[in-house]
Coordinates of C-alpha atoms in Angstrom, one line a residue:
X1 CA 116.0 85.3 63.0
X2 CA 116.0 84.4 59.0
X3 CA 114.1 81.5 59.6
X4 CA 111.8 83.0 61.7
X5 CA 110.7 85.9 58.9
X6 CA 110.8 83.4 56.4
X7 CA 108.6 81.6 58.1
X8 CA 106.3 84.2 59.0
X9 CA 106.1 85.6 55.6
X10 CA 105.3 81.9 54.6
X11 CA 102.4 81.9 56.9
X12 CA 100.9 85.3 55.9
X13 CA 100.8 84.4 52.3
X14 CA 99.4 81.1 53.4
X15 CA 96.5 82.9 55.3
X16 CA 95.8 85.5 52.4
X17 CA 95.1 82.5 50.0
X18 CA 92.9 80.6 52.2
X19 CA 91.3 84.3 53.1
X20 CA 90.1 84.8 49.5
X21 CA 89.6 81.1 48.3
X22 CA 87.4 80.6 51.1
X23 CA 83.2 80.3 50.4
X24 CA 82.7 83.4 53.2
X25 CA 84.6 85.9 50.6
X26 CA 84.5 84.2 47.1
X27 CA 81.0 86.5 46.8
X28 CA 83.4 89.6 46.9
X29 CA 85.0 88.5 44.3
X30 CA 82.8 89.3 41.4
X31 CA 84.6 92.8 40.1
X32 CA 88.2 93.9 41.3
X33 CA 86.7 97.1 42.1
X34 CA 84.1 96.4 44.4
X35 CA 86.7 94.2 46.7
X36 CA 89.2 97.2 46.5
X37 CA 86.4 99.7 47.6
X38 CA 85.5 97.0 50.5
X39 CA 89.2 97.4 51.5
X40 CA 89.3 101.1 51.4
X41 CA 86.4 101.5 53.3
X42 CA 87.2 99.2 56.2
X43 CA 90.7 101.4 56.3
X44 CA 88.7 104.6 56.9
X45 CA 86.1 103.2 59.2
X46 CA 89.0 102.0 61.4
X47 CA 90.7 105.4 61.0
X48 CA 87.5 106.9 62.3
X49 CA 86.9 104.4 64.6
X50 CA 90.3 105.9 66.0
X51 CA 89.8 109.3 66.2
X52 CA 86.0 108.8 67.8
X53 CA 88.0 106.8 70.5
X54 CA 90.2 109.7 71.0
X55 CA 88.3 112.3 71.4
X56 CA 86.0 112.7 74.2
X57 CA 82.7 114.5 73.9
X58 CA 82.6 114.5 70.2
X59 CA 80.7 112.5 67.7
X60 CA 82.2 111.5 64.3
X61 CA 80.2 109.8 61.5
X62 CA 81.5 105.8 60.9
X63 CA 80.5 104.6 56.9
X64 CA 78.9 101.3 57.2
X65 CA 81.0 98.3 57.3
X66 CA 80.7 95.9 53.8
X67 CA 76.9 94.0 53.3
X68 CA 75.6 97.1 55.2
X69 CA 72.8 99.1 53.8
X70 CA 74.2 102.5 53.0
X71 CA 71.8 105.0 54.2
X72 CA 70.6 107.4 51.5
X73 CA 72.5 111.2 52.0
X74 CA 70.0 113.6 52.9
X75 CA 69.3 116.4 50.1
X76 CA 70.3 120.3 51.3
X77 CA 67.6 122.4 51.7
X78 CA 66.1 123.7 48.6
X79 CA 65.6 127.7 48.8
X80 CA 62.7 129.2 47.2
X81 CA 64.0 131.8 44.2
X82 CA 63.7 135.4 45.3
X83 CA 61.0 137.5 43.7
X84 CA 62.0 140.9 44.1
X85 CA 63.8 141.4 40.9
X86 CA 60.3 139.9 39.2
X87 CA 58.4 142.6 41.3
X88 CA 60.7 145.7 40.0
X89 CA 60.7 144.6 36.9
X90 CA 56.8 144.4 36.8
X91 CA 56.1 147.7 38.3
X92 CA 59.0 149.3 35.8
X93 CA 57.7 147.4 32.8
X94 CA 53.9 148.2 33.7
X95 CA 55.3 151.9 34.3
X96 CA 56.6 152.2 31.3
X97 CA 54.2 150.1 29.1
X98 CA 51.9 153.1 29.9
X99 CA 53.8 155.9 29.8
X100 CA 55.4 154.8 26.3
X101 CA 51.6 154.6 25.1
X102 CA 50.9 158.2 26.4
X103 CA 53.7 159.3 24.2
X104 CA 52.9 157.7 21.2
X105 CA 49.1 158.5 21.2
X106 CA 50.3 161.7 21.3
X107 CA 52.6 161.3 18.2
X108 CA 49.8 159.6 16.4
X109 CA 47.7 162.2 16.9
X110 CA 49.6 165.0 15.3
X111 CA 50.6 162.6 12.4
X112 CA 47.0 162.6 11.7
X113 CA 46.7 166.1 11.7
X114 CA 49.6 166.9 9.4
X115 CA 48.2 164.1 6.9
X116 CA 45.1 165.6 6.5
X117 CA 46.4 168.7 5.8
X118 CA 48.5 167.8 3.6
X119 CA 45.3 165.3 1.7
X120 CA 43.9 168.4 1.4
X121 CA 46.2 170.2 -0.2
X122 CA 46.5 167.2 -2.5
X123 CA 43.1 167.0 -3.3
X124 CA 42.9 170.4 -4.8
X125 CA 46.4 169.6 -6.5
X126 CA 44.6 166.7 -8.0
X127 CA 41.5 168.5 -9.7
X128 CA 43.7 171.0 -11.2
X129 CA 46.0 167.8 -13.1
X130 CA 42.5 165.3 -13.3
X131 CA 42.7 164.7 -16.8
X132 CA 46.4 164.5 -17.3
X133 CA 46.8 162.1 -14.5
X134 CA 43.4 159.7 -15.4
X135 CA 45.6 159.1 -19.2
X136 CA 48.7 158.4 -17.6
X137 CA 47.4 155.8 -15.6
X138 CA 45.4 154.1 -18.8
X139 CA 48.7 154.1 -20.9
X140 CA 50.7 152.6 -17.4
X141 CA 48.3 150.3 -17.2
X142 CA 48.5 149.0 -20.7
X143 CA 52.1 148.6 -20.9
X144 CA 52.0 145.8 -18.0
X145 CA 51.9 142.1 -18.7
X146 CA 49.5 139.6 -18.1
X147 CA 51.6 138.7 -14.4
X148 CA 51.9 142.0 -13.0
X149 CA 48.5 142.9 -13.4
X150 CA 47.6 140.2 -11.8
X151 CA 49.7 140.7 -8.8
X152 CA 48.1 144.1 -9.0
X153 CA 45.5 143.0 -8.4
X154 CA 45.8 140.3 -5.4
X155 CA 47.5 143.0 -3.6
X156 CA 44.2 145.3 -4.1
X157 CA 42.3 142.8 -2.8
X158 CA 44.5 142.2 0.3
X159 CA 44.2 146.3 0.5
X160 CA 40.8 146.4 0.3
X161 CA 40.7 143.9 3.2
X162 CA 42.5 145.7 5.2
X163 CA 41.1 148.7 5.3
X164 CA 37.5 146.9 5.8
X165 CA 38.8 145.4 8.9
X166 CA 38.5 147.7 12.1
X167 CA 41.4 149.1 14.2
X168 CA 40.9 146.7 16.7
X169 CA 41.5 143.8 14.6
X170 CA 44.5 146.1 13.0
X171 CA 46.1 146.0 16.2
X172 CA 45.1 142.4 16.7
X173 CA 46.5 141.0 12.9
X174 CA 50.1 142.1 14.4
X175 CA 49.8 140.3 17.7
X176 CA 48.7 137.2 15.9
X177 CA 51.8 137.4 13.6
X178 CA 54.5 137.7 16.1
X179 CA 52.9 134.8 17.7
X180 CA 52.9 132.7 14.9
X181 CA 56.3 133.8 14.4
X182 CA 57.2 132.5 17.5
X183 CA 55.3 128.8 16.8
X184 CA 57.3 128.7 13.9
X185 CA 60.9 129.0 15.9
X186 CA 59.6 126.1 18.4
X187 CA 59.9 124.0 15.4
X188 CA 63.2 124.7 14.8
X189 CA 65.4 122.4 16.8
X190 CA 68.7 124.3 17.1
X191 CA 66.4 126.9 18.8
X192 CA 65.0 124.8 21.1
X193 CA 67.3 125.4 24.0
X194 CA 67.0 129.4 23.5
X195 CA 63.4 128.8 23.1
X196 CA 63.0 127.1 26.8
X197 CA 65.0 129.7 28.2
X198 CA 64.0 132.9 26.8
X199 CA 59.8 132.2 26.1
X200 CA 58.7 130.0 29.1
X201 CA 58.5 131.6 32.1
X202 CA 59.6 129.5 35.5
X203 CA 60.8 130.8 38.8
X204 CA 63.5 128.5 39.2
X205 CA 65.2 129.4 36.3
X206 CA 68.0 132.0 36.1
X207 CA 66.1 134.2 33.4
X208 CA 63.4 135.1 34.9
X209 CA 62.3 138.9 34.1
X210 CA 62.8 138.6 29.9
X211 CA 60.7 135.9 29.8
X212 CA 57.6 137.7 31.7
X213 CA 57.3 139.5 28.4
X214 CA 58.2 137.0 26.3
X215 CA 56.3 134.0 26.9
X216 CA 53.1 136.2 26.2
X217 CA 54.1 135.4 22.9
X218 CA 55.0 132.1 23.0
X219 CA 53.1 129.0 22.4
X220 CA 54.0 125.6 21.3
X221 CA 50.6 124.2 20.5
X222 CA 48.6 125.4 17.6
X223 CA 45.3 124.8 19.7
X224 CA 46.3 126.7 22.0
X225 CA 47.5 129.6 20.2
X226 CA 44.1 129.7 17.9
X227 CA 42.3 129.2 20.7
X228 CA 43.8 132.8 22.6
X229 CA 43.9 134.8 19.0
X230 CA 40.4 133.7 18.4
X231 CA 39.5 135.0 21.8
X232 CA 41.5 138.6 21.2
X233 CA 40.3 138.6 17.9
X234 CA 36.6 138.8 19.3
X235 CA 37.0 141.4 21.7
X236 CA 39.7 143.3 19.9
X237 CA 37.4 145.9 18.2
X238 CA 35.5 146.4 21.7
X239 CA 38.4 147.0 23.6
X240 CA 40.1 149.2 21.0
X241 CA 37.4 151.6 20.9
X242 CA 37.1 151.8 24.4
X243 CA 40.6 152.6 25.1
X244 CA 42.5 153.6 21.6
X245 CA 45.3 151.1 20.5
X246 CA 47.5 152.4 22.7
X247 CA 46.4 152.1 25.4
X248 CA 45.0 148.7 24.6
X249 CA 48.6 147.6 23.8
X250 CA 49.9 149.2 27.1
X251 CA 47.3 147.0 28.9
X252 CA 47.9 143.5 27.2
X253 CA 51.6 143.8 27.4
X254 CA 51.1 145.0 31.6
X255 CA 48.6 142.2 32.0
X256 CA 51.0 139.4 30.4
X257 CA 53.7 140.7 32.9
X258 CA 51.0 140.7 36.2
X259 CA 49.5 137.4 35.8
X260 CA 52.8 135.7 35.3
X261 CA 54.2 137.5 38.1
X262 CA 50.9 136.0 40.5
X263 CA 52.1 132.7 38.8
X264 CA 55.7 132.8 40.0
X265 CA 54.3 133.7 43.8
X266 CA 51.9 130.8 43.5
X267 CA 54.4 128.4 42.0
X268 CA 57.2 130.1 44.7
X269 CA 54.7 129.5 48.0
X270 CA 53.2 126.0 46.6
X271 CA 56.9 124.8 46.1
X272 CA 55.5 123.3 42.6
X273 CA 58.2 125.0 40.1
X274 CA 57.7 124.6 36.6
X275 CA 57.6 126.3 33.3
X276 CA 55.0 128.1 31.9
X277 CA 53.9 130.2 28.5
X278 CA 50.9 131.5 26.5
X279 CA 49.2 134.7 25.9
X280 CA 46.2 133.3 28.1
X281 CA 46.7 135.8 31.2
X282 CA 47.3 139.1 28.8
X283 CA 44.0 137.8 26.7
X284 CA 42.2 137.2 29.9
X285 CA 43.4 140.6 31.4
X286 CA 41.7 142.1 28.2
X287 CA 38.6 139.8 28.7
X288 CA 37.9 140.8 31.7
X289 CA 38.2 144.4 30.5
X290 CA 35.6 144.5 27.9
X291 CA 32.9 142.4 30.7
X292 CA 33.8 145.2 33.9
X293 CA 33.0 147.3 31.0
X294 CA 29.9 146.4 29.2
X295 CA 28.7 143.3 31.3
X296 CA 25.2 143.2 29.6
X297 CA 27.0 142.4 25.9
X298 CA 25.7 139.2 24.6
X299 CA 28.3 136.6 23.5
X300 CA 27.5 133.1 22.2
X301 CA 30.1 129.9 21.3
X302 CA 31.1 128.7 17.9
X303 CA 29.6 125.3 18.0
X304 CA 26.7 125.6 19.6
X305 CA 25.3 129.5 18.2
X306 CA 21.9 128.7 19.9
X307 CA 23.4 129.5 22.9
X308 CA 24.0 133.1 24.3
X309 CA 24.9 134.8 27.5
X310 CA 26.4 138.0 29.0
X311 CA 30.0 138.7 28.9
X312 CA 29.3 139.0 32.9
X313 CA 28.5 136.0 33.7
X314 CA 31.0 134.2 31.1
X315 CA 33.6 136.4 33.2
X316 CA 32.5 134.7 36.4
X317 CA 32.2 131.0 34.9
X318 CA 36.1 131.5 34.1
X319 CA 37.3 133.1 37.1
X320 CA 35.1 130.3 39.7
X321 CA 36.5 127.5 37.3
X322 CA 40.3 129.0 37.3
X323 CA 39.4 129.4 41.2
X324 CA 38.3 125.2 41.2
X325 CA 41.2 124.7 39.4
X326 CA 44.2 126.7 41.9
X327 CA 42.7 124.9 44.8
X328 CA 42.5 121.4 43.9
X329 CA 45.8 122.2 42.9
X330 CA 45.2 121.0 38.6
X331 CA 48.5 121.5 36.4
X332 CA 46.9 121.1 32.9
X333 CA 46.1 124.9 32.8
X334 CA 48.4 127.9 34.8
X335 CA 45.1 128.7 36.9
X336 CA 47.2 131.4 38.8
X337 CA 48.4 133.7 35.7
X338 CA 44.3 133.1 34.7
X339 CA 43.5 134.5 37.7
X340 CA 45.8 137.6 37.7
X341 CA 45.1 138.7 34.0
X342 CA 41.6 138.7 34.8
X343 CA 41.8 140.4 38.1
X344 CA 44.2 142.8 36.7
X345 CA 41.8 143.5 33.6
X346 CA 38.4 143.7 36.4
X347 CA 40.9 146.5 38.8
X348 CA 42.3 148.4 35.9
X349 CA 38.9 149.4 34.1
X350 CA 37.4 150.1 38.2
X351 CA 40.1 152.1 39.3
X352 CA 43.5 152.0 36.8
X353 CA 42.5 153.8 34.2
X354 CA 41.7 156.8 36.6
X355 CA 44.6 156.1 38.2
X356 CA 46.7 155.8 35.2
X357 CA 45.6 157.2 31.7
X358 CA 43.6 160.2 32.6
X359 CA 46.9 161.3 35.0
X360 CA 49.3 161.2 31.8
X361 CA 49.0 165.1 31.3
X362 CA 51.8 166.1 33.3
X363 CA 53.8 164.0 30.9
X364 CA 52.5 164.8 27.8
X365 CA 52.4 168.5 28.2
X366 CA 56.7 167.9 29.2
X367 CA 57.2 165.7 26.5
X368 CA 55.4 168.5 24.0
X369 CA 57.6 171.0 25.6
X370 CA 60.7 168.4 25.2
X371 CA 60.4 168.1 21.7
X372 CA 59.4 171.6 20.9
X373 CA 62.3 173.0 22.6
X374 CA 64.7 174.5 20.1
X375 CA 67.8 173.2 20.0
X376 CA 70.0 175.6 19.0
X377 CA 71.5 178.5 21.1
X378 CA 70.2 181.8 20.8
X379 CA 73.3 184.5 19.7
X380 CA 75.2 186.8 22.3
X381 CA 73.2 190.2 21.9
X382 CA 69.9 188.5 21.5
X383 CA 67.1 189.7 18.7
X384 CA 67.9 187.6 15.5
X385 CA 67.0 190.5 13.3
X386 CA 69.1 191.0 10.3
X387 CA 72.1 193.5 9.7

């Protein structure tokens, strides 16, 4: 019995070394991995080899044997994003875009009032004191250096600029800032991945209702951004004295919201996720305002100021090319946030501003009453008169 198991561990060893020095295996061979892996998966196709034997009526999945093509695995799948917290957010946000606006036209217009009554009452201060106060100023003026008066007067200048330039393109200079603030931080690379996140709007991504606001903002190519603030800066003092600044800020900010919430259910029923950001649907939204409004206004282009046409038809040139554009299904421009700006601008001076702005009354009369409510209690036994 000793011979016999030294002789059959003889001839095992035997067969394993003509097994592997044989030309049939020496091409697995090459790495120690691969042939282990060859091994381990001839074990489990024998094990399932086994239990597909064994059990009647069932199917079980066999891995290929070694030299077999492996069939690629088949992807799970993919689930379009849900867009109903996108949809509350743009009805809250548009909700409260306009209400905030009602609110504060109402603040600014008692401000007004108070300042000019109390101009008036400085102006008659001022005659009373002219003379003292025209001397003071000569011997202040005098006792400045060279530099200060200087900066004196550059900031006069930018003063008097200022006040030549309209409230429309007031409104606008502040718009333009924050979004050349914003190209400035795109430079910055340790804000790139905040950047991506916060201003670019995508439906796939997990922030998806911040962005809708900010991405209005955002741009990361200086043609593009001079491009939309050149565009608002045109139709900025048109709009603003059609509608007062706030309003006009409750519509850009509503119409930057809208379109890119028509761009998330294009992008969500085409299946073509991506990124997106600019201030084109908020400027088209205001665009499209200022053409429903005054379609005969003539317009002409930079380059070529021999040519002129209505703000009508210009309006329908952009929406039948932004049309072209979503159905030949182009990527260069976000044809679907184009499209609801502009649509959002066209509905909102037909039918939202009746809607809207002229309801706010309810709320401004409660808010009048809100902060003109005194605050403290009146005392047991009423009256108030004094002992």
């Amino acid at each position: 019995m000793a011979w016999r198991g030294c002789f059959m561990k003889w001839a095992k060893i035997n067969s394993l070394h003509a097994q592997f020095l044989s030309p049939r295996s020496s091409r697995l061979t090459i790495h120690p991995q691969q042939r282990c892996g060859f091994k381990k998966a001839q074990r489990q196709s024998e094990t399932k080899r086994g239990l597909e034997e064994e059990t009647a009526g069932q199917k079980h999945a066999v891995p290929p044997l070694p030299g077999e093509p492996v069939p690629p695995m088949p992807l799970p799948p993919r689930t379009p994003p849900s867009l109903f917290r996108p949809l509350v957010f743009t009805v809250g946000f548009t909700g409260c875009s306009f209400c905030t606006a009602a609110i504060l036209q109402y603040e600014s217009a008692k401000s007004r009032v108070q300042m000019a009554m109390e101009e008036a009452k400085e102006e008659k201060r001022d005659k009373l004191v002219e003379g003292h106060t025209t001397t003071y100023w000569h011997n202040w003026w005098n006792q400045l250096s060279h530099f200060q008066k200087q900066v004196i007067l550059v900031l006069s200048v930018v003063d008097d600029w200022w006040s030549g330039l309209s409230e429309g393109q007031k409104t606008v200079t502040g718009i333009i800032a924050l979004n050349t603030l914003v190209l400035c931080c795109w430079r910055i690379p340790s804000m790139q991945r905040s950047m991506v996140k916060y201003f670019t709007s995508n439906p796939a991504s997990k922030t998806r209702c911040l962005p809708m606001v900010l991405s209005s903002f955002s741009h990361y190519s200086i043609i593009h951004m001079l491009a939309n603030m050149y565009v608002l800066w045109t139709f900025s003092t048109s709009i603003v004295s059609m509608l007062g600044r706030e309003e006009f800020l409750a519509l850009y900010l509503s119409g930057g919201v809208i379109s890119t919430f028509v761009s998330y259910v294009f992008k969500t029923t085409t299946g073509r996720l991506g990124p997106s950001l600019g201030a084109s649907g908020a400027v088209l939204t205001v665009l499209a305002a200022v053409c429903t409004k005054i379609p005969e206004a003539k317009m002409g282009i930079v380059l070529l100021p021999m040519v002129s046409f209505t703000v009508g038809n210009a309006l329908k040139a952009l929406v039948a090319l932004d049309t072209a554009g979503l159905l030949l299904r182009l990527r260069f421009f976000d044809h679907a946030a184009h499209l609801g700006g502009a649509l959002f601008g066209v509905w909102y001076i037909a039918y939202g501003n009746a809607m809207i702005w002229r309801s706010r009354e309810p709320l401004v009369r409660f808010w009048h009453e809100l902060r003109n409510k005194p605050h403290g209690r009146p005392r047991p036994g009423g009256g108030g008169g004094q002992v």
